[in-house]
GROMACS .gro file of N, CA, C and O in nm:
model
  316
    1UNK      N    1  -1.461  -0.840  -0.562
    1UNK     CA    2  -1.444  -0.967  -0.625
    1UNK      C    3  -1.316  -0.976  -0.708
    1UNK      O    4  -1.259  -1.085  -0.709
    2UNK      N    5  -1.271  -0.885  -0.770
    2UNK     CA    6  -1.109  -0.858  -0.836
    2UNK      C    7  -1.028  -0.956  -0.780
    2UNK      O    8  -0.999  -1.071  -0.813
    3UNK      N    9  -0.993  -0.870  -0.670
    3UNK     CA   10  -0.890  -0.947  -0.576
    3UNK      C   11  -0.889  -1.072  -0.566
    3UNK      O   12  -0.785  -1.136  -0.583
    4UNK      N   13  -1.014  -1.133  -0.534
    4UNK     CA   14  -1.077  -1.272  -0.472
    4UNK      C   15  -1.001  -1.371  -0.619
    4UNK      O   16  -0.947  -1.480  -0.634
    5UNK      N   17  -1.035  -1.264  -0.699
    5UNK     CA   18  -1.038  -1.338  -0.861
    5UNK      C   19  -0.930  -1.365  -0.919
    5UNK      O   20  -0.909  -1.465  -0.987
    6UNK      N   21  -0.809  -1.223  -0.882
    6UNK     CA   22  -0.668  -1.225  -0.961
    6UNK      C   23  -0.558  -1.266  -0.824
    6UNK      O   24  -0.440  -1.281  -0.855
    7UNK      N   25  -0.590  -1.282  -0.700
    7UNK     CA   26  -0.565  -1.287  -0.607
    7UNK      C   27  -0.420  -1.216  -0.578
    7UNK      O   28  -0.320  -1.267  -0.530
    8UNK      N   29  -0.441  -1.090  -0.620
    8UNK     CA   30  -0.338  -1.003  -0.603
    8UNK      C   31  -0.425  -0.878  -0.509
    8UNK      O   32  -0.545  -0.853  -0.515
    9UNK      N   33  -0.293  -0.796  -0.399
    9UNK     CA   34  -0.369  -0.691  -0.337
    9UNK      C   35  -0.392  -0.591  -0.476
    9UNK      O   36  -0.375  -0.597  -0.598
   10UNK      N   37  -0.447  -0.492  -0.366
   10UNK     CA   38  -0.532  -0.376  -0.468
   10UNK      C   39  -0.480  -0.291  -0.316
   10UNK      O   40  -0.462  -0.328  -0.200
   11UNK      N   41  -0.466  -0.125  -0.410
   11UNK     CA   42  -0.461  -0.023  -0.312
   11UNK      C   43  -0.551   0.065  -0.367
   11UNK      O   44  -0.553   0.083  -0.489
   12UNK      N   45  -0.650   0.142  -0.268
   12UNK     CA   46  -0.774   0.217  -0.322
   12UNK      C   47  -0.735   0.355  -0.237
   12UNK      O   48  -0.760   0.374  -0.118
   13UNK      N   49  -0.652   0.467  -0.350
   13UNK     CA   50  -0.620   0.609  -0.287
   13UNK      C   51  -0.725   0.705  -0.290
   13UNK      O   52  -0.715   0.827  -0.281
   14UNK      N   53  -0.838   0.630  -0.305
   14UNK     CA   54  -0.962   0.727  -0.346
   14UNK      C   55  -1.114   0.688  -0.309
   14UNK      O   56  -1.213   0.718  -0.376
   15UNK      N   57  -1.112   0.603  -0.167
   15UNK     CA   58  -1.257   0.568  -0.146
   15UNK      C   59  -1.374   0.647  -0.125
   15UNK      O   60  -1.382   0.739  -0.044
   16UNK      N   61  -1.468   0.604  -0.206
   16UNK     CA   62  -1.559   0.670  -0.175
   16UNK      C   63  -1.630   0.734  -0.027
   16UNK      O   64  -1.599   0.669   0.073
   17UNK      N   65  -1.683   0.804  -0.013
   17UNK     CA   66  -1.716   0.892   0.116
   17UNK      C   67  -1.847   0.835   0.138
   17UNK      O   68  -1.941   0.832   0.059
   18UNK      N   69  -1.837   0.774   0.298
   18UNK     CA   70  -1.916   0.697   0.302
   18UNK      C   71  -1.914   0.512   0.309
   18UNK      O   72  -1.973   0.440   0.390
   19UNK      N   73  -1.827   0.474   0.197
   19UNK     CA   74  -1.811   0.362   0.161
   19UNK      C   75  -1.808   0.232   0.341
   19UNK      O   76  -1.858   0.122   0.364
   20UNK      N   77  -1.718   0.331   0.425
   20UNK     CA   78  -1.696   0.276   0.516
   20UNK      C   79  -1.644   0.407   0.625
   20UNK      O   80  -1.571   0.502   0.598
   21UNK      N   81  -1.716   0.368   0.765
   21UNK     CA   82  -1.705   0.521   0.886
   21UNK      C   83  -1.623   0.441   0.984
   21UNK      O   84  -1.652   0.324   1.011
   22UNK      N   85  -1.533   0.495   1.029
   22UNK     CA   86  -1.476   0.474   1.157
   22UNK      C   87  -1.534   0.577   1.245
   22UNK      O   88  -1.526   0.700   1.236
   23UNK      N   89  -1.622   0.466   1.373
   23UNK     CA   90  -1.622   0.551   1.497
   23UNK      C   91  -1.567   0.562   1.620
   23UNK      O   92  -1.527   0.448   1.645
   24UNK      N   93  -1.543   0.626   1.703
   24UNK     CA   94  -1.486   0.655   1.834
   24UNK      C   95  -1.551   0.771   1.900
   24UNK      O   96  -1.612   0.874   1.868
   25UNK      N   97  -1.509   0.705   2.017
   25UNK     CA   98  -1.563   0.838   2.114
   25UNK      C   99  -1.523   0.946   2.100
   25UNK      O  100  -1.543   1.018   2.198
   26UNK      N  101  -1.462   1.002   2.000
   26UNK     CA  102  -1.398   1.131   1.991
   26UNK      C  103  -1.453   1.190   1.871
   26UNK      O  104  -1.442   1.311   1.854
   27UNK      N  105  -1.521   1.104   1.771
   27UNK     CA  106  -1.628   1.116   1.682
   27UNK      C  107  -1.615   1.056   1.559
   27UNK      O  108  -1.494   1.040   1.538
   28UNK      N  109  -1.691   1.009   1.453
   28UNK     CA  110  -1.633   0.977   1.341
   28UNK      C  111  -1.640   1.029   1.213
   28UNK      O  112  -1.698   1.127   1.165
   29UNK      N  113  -1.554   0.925   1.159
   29UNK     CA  114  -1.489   0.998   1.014
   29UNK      C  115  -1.487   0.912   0.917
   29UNK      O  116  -1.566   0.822   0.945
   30UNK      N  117  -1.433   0.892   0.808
   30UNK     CA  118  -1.431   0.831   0.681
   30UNK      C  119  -1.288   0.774   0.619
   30UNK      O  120  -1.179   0.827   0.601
   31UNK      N  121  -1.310   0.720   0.610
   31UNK     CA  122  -1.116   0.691   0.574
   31UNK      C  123  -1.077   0.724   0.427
   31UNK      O  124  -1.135   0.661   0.339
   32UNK      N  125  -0.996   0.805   0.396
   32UNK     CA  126  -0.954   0.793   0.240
   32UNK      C  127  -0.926   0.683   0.166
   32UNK      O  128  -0.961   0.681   0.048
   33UNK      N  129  -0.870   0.589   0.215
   33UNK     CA  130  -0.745   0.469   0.187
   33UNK      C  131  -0.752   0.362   0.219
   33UNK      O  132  -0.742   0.327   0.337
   34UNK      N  133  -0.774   0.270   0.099
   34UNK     CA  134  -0.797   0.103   0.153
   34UNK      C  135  -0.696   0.042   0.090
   34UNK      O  136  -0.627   0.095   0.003
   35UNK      N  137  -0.682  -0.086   0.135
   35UNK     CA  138  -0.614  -0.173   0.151
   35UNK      C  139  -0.669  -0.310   0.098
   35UNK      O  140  -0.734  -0.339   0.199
   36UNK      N  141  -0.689  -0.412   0.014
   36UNK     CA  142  -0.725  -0.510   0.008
   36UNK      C  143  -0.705  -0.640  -0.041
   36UNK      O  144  -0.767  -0.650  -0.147
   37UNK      N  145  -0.643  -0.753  -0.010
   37UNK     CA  146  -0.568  -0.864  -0.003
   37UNK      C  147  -0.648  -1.024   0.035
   37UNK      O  148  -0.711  -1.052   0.137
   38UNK      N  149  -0.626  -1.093  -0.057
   38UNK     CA  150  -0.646  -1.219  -0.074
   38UNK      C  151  -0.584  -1.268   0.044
   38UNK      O  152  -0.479  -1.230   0.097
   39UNK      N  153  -0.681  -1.375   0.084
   39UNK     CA  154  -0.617  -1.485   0.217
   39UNK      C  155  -0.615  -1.622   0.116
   39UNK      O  156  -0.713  -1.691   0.089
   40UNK      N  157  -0.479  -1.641   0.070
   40UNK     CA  158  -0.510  -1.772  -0.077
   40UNK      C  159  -0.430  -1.929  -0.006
   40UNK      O  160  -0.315  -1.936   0.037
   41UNK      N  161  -0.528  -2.037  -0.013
   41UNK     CA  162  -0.430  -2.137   0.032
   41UNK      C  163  -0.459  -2.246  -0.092
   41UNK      O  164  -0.574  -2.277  -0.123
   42UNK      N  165  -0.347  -2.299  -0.158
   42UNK     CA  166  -0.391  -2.438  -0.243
   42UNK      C  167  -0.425  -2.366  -0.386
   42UNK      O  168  -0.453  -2.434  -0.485
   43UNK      N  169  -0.419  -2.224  -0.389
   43UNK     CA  170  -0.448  -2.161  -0.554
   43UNK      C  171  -0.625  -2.083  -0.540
   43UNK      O  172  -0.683  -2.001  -0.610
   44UNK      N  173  -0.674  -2.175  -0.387
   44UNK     CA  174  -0.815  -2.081  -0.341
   44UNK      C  175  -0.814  -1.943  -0.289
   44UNK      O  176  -0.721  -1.903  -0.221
   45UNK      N  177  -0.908  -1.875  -0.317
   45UNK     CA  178  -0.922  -1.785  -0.212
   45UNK      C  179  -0.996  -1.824  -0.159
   45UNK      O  180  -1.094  -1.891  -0.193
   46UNK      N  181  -0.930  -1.754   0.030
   46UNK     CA  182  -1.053  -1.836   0.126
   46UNK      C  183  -1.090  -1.701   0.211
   46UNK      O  184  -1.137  -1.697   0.325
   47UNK      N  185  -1.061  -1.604   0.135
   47UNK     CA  186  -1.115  -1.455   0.226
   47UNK      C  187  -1.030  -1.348   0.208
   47UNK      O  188  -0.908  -1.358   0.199
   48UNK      N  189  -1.102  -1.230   0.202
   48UNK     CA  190  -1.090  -1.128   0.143
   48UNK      C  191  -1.023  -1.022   0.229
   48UNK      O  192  -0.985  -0.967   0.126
   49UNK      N  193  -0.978  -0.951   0.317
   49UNK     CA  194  -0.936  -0.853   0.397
   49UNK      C  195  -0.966  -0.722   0.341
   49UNK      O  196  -0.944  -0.709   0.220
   50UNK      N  197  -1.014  -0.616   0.408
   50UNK     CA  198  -0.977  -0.501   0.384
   50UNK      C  199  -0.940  -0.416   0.503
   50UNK      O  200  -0.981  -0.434   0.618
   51UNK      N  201  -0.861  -0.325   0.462
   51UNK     CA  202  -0.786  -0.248   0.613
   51UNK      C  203  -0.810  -0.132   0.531
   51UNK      O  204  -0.808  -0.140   0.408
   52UNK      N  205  -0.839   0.004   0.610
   52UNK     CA  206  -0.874   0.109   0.547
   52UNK      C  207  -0.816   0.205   0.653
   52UNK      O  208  -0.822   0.171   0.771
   53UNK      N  209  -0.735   0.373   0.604
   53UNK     CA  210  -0.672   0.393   0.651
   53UNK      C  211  -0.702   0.575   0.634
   53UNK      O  212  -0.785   0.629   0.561
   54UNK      N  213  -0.621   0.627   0.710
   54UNK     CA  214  -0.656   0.786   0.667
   54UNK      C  215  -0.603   0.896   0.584
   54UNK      O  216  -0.638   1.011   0.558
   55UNK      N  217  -0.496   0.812   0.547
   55UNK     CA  218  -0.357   0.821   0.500
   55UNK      C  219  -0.320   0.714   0.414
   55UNK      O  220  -0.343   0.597   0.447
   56UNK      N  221  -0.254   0.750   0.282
   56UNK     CA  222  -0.174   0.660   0.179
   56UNK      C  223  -0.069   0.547   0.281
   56UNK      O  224  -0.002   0.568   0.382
   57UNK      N  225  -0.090   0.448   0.214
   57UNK     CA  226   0.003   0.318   0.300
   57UNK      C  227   0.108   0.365   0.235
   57UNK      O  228   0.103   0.428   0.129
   58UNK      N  229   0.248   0.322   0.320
   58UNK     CA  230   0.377   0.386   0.308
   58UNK      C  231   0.420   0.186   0.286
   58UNK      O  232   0.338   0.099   0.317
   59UNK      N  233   0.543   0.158   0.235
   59UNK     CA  234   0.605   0.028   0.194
   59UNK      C  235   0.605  -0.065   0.344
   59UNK      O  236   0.596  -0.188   0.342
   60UNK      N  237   0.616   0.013   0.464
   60UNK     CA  238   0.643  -0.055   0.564
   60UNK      C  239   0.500  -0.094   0.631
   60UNK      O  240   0.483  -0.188   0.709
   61UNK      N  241   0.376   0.020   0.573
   61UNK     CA  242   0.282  -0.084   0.641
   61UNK      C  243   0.225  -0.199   0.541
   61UNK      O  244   0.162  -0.292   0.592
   62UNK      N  245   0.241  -0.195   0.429
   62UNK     CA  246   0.216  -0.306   0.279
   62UNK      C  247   0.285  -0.389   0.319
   62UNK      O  248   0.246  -0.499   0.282
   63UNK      N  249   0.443  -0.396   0.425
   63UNK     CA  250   0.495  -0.520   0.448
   63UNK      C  251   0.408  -0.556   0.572
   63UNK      O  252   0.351  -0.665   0.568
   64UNK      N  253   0.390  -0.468   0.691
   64UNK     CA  254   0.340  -0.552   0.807
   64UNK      C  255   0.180  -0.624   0.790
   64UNK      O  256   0.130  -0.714   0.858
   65UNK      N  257   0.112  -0.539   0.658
   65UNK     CA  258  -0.015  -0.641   0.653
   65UNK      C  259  -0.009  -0.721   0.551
   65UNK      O  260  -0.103  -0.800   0.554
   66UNK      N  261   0.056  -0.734   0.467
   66UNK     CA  262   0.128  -0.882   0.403
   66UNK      C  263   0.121  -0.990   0.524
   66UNK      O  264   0.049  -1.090   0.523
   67UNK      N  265   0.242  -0.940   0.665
   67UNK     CA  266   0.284  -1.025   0.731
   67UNK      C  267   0.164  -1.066   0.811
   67UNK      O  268   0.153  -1.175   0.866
   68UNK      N  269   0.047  -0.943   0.812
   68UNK     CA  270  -0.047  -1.015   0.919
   68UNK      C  271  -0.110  -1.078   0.864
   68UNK      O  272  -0.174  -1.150   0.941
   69UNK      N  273  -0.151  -1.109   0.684
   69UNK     CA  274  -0.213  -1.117   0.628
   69UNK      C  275  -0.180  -1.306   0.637
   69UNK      O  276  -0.266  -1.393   0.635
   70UNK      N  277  -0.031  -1.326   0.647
   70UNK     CA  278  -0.003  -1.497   0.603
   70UNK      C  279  -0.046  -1.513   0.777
   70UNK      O  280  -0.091  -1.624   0.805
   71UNK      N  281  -0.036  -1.410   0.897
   71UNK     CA  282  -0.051  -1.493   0.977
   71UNK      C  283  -0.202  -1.537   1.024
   71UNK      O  284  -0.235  -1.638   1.086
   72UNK      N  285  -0.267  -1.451   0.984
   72UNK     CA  286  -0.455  -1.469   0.987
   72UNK      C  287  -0.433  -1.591   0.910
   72UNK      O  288  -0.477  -1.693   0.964
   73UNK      N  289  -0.361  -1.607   0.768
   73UNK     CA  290  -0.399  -1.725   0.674
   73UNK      C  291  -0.350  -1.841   0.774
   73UNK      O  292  -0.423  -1.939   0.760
   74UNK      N  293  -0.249  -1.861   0.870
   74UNK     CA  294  -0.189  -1.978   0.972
   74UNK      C  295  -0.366  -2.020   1.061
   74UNK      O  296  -0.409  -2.132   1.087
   75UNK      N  297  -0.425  -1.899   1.085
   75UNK     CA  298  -0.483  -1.893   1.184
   75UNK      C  299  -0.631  -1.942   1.119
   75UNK      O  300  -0.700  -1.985   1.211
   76UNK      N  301  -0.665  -1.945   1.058
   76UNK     CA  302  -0.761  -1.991   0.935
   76UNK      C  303  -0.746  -2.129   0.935
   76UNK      O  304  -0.836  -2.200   0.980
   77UNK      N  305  -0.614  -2.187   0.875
   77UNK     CA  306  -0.582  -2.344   0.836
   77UNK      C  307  -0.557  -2.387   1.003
   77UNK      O  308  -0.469  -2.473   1.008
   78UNK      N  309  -0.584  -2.367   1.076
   78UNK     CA  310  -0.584  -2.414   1.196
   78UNK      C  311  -0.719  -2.457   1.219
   78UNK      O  312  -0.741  -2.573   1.253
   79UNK      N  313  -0.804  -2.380   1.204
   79UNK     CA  314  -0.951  -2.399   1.262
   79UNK      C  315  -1.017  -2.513   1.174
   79UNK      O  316  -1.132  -2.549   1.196
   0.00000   0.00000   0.00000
């Protein structure tokens, strides 16, 4: 709810175990590292994202899910 609230991202270098499992056929695991970002149009938030990762986000992926982040928000005010 933070995010939703101050509508700024948040980076989480320390998720809890468990919190969330990625599976695959090769087996699964837990991700260290989240990601989480306001979808804001008009001063609203209209949805929350989280991307979770295995590995600390480096500047270049904070820019490409920024960028996917306004284009989900295009894809939102469309519907």
């Amino acid at each position: 709810g933070q995010v939703a609230k101050e509508q700024k991202h948040t980076i989480v270098n320390s998720v809890p175990d468990g919190y969330i499992n990625s599976f695959s056929g090769l087996g699964e695991s837990s991700p260290s590292c989240m990601i989480v970002f306001p979808v804001v149009q008009d001063g609203n938030t209209l949805a929350v994202i989280e991307v979770a990762s295995f590995k600390p986000f480096n500047e270049h992926a904070i820019y490409f899910l920024e960028e996917f982040r306004f284009l989900n928000f295009l894809e939102l005010n469309q519907a």
